[in-house]
Backbone as a printed PyTorch tensor [residue, N CA C, xyz], in Angstrom:
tensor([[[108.1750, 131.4430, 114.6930],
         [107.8700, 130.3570, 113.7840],
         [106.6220, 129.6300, 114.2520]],

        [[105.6830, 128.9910, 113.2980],
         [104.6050, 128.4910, 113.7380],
         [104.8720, 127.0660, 114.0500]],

        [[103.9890, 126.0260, 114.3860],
         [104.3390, 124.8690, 114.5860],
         [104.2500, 123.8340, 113.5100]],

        [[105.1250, 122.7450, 113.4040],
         [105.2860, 121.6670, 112.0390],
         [104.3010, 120.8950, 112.3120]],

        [[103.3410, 121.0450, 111.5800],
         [101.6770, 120.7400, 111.1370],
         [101.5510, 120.1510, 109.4170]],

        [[101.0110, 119.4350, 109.4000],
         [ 99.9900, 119.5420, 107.8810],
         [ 99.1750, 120.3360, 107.2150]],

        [[ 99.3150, 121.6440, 106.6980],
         [ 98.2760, 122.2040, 106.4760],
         [ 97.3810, 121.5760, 105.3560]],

        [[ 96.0740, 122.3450, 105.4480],
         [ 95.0830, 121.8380, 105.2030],
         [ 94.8300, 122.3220, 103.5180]],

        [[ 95.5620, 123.7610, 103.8160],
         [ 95.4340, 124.2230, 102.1500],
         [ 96.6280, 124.1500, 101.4250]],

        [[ 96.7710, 123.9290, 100.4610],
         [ 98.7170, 124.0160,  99.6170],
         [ 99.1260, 122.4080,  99.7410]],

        [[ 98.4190, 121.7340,  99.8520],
         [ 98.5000, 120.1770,  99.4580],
         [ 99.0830, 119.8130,  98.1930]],

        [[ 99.5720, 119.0850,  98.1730],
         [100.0410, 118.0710,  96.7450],
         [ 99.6020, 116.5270,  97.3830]],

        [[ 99.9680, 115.9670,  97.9240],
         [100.3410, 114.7630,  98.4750],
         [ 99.8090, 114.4500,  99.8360]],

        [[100.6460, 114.7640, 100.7130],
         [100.0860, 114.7650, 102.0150],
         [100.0900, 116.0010, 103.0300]],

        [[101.2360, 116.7010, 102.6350],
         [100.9660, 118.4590, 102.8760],
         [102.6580, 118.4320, 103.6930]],

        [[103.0830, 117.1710, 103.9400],
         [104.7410, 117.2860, 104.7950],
         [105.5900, 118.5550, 104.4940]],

        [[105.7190, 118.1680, 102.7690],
         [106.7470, 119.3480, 102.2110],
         [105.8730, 121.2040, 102.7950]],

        [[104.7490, 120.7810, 102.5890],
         [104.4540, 122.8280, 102.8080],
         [104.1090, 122.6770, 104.1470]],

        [[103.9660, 121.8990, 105.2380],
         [104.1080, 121.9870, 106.4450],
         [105.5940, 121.9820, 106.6420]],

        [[106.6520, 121.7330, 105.8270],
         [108.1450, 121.9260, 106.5280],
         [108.0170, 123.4240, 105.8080]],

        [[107.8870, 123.8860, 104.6330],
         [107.7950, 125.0390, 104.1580],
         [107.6180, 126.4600, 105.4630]],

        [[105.9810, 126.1020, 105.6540],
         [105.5280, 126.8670, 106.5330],
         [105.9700, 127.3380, 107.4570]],

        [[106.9350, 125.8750, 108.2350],
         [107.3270, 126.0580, 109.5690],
         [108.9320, 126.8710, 109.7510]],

        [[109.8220, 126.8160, 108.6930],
         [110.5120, 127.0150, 108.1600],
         [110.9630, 128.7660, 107.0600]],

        [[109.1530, 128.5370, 107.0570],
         [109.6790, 130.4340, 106.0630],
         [110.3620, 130.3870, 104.8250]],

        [[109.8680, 129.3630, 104.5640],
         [110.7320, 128.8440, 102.7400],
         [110.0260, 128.7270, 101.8500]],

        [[110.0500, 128.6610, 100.3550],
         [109.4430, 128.3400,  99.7560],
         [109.0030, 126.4260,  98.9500]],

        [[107.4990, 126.4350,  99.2260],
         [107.1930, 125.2270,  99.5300],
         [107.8400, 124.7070,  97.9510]],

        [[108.2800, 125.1730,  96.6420],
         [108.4610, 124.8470,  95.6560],
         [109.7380, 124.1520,  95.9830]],

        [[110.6580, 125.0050,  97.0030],
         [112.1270, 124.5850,  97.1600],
         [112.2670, 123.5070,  98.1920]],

        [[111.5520, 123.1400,  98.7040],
         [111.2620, 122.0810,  99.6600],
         [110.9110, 120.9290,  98.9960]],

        [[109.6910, 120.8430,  97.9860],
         [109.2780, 119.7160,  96.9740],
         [110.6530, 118.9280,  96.2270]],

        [[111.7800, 120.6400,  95.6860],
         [112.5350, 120.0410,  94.6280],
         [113.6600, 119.4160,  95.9140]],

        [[113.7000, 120.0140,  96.7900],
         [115.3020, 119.1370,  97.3320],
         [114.2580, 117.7930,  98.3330]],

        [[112.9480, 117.8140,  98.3760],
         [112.9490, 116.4000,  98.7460],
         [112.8660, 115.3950,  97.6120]],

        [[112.1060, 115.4940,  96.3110],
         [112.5460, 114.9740,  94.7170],
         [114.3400, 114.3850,  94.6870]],

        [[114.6420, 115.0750,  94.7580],
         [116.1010, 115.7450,  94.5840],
         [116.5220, 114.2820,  95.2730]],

        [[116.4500, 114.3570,  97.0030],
         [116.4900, 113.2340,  97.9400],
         [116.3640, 112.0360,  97.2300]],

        [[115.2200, 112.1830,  97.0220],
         [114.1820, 110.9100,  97.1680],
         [114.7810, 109.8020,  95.6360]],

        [[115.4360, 110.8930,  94.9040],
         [115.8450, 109.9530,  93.8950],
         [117.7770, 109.6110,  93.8990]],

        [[118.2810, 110.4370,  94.5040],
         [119.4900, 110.0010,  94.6350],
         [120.1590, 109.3950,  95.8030]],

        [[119.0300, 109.8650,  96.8860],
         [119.6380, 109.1210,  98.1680],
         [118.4290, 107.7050,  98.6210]],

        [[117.1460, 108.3950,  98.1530],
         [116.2570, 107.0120,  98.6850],
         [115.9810, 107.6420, 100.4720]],

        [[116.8250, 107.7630, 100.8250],
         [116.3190, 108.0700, 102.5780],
         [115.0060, 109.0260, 102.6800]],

        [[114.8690, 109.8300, 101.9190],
         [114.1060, 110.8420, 102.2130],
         [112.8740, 110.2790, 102.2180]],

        [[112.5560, 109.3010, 101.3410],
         [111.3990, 108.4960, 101.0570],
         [110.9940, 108.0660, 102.4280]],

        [[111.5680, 107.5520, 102.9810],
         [111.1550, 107.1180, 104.0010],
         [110.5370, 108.2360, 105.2510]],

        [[111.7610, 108.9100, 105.1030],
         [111.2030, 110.2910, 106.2940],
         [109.8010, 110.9640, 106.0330]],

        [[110.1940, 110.8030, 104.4130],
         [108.2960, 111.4680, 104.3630],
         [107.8200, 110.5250, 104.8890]],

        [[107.4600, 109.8050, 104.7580],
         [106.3650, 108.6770, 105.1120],
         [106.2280, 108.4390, 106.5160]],

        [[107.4400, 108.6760, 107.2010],
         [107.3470, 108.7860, 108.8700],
         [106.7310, 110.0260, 109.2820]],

        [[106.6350, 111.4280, 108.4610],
         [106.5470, 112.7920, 109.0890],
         [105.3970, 112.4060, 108.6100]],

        [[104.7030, 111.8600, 107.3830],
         [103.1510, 112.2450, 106.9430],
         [102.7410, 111.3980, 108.0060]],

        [[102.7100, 110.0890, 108.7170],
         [102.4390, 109.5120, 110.0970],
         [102.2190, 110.5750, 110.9940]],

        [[103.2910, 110.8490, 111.4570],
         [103.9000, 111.5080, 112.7210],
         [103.0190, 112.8830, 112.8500]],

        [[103.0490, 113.9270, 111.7870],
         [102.6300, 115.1650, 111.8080],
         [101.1760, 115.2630, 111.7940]],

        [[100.3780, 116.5470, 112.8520],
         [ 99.2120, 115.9010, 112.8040],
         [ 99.1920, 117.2160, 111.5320]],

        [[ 97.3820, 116.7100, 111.7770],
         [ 97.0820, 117.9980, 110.5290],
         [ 96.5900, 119.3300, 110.6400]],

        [[ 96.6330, 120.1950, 110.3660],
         [ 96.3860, 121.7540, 110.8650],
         [ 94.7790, 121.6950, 111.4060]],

        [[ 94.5900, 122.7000, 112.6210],
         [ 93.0680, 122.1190, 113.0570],
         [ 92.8320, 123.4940, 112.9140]]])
């Protein structure tokens, strides 16, 4: 597995979801919908993005 990065290409937003994608071997579509998914029925997820788009650097 590679390391949980930002990549630089496959952006929407801030790149969290296809840097968990990447790191993970998933598809970045299915990552978008269950953090959506999160983000509107639980609210927590909102936040985690916003800590990982901080936290994660960006692909060099």
């Amino acid at each position: 597995m590679s390391r949980l990065v930002r990549p630089r290409a496959g952006r929407l937003l801030a790149g969290v979801c296809a840097g968990i994608a990447g790191r993970f071997s998933t598809s970045v579509t299915a990552v978008r919908i269950l953090t959506l998914i999160g983000m509107v029925f639980f609210g927590l997820s909102f936040w985690i993005y916003l800590v990982l788009w901080i936290l994660l650097p960006d692909e060099t």
